Coordinates of N, CA and C in Angstrom, one line a residue:
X1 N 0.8 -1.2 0.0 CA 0.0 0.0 0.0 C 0.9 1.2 0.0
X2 N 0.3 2.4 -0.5 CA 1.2 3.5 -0.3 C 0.3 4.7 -0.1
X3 N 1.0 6.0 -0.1 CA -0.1 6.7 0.8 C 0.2 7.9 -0.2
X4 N -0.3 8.8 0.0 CA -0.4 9.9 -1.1 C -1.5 11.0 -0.3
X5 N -0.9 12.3 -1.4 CA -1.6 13.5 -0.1 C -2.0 14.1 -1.5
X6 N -3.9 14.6 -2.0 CA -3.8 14.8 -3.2 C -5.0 16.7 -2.8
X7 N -4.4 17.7 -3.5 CA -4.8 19.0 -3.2 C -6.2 19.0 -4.4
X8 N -7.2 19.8 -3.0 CA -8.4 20.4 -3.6 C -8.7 21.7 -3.6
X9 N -9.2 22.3 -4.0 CA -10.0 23.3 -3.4 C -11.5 23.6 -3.2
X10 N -11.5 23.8 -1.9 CA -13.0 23.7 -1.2 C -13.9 24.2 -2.0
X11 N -13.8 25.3 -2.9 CA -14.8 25.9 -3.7 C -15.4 25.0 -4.3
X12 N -14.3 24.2 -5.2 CA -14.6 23.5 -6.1 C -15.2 21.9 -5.7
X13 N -14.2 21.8 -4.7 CA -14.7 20.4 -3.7 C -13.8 20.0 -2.7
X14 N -14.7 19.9 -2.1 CA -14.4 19.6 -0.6 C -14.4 18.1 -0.3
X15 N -14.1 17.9 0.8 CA -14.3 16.6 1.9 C -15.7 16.6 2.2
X16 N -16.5 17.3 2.4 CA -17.5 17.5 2.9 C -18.1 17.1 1.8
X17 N -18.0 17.8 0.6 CA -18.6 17.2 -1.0 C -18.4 15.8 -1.2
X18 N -17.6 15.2 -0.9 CA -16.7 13.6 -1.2 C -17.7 12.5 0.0
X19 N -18.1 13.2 1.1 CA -19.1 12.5 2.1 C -19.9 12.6 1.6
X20 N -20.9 13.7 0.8 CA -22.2 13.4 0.2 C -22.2 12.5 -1.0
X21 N -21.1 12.6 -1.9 CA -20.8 11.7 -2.8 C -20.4 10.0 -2.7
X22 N -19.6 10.0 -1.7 CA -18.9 8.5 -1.4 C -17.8 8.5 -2.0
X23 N -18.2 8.7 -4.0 CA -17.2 8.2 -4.2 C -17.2 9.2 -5.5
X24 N -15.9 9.5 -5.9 CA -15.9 10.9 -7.4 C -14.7 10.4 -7.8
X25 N -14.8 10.9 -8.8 CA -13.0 11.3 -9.8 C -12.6 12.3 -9.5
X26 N -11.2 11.9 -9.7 CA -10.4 13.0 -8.9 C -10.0 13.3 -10.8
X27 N -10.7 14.4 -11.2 CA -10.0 15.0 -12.6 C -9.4 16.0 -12.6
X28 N -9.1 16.8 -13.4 CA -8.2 18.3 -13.8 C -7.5 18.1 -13.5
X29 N -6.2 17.4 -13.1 CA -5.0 17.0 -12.8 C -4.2 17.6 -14.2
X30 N -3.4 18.8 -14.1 CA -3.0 18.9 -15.6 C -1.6 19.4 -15.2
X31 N -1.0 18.2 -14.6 CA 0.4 18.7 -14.1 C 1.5 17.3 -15.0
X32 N 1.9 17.1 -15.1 CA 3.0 15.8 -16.1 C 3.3 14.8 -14.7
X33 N 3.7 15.5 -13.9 CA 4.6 14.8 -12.8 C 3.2 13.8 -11.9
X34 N 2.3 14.7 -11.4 CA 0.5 14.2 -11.2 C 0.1 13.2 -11.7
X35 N 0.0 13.7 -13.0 CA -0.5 12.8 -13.7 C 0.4 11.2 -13.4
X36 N 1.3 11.5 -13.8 CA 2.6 10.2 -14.2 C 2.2 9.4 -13.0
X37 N 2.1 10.2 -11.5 CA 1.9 9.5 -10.4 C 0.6 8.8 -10.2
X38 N -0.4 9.6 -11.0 CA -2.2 8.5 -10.4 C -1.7 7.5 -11.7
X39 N -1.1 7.8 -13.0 CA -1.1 6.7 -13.8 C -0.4 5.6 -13.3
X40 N 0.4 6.1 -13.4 CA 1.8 4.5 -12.9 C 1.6 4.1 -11.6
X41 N 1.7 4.8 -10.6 CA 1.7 4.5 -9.2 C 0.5 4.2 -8.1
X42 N -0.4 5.1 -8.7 CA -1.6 4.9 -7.7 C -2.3 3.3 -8.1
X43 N -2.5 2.8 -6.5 CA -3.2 1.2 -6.8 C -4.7 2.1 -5.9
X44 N -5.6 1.0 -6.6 CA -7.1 0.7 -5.5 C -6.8 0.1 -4.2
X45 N -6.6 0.6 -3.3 CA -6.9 0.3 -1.5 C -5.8 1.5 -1.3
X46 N -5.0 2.1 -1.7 CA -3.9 3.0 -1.4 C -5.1 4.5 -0.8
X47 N -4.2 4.7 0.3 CA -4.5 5.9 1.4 C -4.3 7.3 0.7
X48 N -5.1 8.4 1.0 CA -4.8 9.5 0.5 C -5.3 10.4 1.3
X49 N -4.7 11.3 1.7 CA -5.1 12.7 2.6 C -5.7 13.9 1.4
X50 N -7.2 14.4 1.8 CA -7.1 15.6 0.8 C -6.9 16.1 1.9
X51 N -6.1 17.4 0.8 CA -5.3 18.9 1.3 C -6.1 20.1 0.7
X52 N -7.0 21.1 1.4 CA -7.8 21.5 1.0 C -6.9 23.3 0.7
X53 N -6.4 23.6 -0.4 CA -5.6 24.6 -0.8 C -6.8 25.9 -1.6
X54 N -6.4 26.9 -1.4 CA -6.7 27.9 -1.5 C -7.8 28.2 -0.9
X55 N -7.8 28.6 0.1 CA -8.8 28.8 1.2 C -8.8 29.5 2.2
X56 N -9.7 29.7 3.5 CA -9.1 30.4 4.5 C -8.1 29.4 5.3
X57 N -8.7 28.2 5.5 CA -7.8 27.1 6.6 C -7.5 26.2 5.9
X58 N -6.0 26.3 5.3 CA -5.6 25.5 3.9 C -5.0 24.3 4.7
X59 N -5.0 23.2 5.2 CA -4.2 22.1 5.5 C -5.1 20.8 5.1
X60 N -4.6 19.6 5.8 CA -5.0 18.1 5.6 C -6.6 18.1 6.6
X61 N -7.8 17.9 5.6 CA -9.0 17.7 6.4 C -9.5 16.4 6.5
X62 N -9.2 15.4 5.6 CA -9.6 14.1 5.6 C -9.0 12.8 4.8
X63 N -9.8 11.7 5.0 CA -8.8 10.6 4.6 C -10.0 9.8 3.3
X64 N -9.0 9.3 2.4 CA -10.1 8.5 1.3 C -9.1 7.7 1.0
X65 N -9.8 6.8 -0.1 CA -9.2 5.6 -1.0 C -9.3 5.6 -1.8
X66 N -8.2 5.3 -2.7 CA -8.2 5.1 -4.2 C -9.6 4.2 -4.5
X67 N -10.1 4.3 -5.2 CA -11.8 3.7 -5.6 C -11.4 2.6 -6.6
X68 N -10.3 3.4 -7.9 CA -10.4 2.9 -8.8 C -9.1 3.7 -9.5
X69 N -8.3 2.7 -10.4 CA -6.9 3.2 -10.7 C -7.2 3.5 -11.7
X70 N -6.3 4.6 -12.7 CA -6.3 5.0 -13.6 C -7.0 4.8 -15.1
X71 N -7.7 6.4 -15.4 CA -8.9 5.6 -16.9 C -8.2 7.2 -17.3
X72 N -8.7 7.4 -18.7 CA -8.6 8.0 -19.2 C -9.4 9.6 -18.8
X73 N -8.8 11.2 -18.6 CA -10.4 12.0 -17.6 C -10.4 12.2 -19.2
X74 N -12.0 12.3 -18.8 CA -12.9 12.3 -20.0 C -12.8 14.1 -20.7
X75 N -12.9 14.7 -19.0 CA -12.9 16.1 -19.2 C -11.9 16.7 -20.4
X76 N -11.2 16.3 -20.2 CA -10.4 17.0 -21.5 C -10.9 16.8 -22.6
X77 N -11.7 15.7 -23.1 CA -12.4 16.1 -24.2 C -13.6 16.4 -24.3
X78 N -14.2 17.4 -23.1 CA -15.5 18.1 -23.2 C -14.9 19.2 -23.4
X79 N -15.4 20.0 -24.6 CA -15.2 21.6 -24.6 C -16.1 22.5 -24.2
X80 N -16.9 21.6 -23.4 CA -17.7 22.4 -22.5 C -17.3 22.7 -20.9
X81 N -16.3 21.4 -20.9 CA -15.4 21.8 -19.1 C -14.4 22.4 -19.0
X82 N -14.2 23.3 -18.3 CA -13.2 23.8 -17.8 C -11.7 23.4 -17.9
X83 N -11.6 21.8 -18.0 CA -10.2 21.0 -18.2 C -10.1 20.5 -19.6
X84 N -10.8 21.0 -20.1 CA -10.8 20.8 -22.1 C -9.0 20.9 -22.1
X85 N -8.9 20.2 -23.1 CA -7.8 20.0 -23.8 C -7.8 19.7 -25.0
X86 N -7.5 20.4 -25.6 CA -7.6 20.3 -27.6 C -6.9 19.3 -28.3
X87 N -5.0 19.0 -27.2 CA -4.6 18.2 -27.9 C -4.4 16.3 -27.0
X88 N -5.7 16.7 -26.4 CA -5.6 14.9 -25.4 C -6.7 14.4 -26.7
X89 N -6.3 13.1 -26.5 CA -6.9 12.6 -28.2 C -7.6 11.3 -27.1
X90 N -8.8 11.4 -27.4 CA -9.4 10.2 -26.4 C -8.6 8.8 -27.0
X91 N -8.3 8.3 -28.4 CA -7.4 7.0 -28.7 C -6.4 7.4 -28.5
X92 N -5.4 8.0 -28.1 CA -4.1 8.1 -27.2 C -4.2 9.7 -25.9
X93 N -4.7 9.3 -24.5 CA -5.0 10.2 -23.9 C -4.1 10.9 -23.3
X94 N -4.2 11.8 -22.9 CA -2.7 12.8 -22.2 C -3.1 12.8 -21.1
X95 N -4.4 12.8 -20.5 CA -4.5 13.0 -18.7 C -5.4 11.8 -18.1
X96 N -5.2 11.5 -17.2 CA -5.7 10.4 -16.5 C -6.4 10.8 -15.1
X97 N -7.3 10.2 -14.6 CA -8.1 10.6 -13.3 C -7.8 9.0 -12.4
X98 N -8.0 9.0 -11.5 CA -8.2 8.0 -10.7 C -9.9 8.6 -9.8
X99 N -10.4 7.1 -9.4 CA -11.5 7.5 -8.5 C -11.1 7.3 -7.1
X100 N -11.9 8.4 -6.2 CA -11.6 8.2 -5.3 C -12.5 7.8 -4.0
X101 N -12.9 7.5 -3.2 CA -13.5 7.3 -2.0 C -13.4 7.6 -0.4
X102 N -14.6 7.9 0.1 CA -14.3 9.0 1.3 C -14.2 8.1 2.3
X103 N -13.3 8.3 3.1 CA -12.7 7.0 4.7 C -13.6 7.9 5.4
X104 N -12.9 9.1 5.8 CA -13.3 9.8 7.1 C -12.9 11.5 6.9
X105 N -13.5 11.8 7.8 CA -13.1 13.4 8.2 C -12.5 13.3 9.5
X106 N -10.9 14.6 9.2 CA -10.6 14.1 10.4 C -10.8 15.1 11.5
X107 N -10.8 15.1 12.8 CA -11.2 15.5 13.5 C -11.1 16.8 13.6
X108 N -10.0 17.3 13.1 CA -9.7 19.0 12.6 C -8.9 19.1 11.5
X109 N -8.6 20.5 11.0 CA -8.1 20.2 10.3 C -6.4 20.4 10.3
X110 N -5.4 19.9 9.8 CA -4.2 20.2 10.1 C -3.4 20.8 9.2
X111 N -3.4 22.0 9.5 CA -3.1 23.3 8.8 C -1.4 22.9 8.5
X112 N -1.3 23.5 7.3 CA 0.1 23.6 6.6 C 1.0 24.7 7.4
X113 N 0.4 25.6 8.5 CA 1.7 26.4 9.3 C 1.9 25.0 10.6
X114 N 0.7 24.3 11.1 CA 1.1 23.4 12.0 C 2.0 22.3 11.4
X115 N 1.8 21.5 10.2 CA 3.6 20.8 9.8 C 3.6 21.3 9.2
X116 N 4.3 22.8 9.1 CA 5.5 22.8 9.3 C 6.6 23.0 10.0
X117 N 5.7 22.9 11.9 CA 6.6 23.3 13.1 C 7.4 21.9 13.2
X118 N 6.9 20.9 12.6 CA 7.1 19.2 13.2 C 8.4 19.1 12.4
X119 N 9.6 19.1 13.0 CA 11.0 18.4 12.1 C 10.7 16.9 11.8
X120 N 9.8 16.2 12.5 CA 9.4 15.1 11.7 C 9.2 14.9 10.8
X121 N 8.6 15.8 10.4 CA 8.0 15.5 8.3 C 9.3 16.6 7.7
X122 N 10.2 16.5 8.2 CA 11.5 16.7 7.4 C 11.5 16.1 5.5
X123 N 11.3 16.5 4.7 CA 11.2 15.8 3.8 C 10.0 15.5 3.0
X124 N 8.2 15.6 3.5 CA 7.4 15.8 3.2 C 7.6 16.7 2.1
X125 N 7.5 16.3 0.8 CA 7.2 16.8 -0.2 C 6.4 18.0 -0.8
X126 N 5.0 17.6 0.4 CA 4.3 19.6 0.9 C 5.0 20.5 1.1
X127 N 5.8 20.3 2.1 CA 6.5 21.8 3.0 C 7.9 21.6 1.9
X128 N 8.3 21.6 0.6 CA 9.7 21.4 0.0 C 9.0 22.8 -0.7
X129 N 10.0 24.0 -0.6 CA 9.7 25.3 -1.5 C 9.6 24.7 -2.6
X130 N 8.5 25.8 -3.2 CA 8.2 25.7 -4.6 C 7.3 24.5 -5.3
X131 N 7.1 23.8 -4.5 CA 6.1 22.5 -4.6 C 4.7 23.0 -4.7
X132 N 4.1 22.7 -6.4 CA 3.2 22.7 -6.6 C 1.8 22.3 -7.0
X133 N 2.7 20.6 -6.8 CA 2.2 19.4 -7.5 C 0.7 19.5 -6.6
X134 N -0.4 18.8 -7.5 CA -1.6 18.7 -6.8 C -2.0 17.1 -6.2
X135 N -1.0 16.1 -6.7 CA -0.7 14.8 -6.0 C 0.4 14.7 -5.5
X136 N 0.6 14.0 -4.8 CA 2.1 13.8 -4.0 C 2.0 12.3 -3.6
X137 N 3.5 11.9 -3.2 CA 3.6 10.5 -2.0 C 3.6 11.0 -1.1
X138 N 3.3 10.8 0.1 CA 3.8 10.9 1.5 C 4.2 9.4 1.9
X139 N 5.5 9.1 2.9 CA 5.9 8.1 3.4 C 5.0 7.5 4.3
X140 N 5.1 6.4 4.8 CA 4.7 5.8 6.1 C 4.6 6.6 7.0
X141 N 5.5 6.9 7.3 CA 6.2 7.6 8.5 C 5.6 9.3 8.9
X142 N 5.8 9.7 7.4 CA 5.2 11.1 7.7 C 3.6 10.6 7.6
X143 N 3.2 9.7 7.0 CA 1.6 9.5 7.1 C 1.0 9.3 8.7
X144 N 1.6 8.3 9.7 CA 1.3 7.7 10.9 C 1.5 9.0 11.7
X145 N 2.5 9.8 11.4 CA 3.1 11.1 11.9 C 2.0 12.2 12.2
X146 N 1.3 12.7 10.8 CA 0.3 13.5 10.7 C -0.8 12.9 11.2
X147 N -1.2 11.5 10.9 CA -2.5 11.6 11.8 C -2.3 11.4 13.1
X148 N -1.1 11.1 14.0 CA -1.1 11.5 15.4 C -1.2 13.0 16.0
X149 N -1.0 13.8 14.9 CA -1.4 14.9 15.0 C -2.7 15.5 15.4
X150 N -3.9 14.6 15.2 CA -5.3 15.0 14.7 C -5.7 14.9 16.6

């Protein structure tokens, strides 16, 4: 199993949205390095923290599961969504979604100024300047780490 910390924004969707849902695609992913990660790497039962970014209280609110590994996102060939892409060719696709499913909400939320006080998540790929990825790995370690946090 591996664990992964993947960024939302609440406007658009929430934890809270993902509990009324159960279960969604995680689409608009239009980063190379993102993508490469829900394609190649993400399995079905693997752990994922959403990170709720651009907001008033931006940190880690809750926990889900990969639903379902990598399909083609369809969005890019609606040119009616927002994630349109002119040159993803649905018989050779450029962006991939994974589905995802809601574990829990956690009991608060844990803000990105609180780890970053913890030298434990030394290495967390969140707190690394300039990191803009909207999927990430997180280790074991820093995963067991943050939720003792909660």
């Amino acid at each position: 199993m591996q664990y992964w910390l993947m960024k939302s924004e609440p406007g658009e969707y929430s934890i809270d949205d993902l509990k009324r849902d159960q279960v969604e695609p995680w689409d608009g992913v239009r980063n190379y390095q993102a993508r490469n990660m829900m394609r190649d790497d993400m399995k079905k039962g693997d752990l994922a923290f959403m990170y709720h970014s651009n907001c008033e209280e931006i940190g880690i609110v809750g926990v889900m599961t990969i639903a379902r590994e990598s399909y083609a996102d369809y969005t890019a060939f609606d040119q009616e969504n927002k994630h349109y892409d002119p040159k993803s060719d649905p018989d050779n696709p450029r962006w991939f979604m994974v589905d995802v499913r809601y574990k829990r909400k956690l009991k608060r939320t844990i803000s990105l100024a609180e780890l970053r006080q913890h030298q434990e998540l030394d290495g967390l790929q969140l707190l690394k300047r300039g990191n803009r990825l909207s999927v990430m790995p997180v280790s074991k370690q820093h995963w067991d780490f943050i939720l003792s946090l909660e």
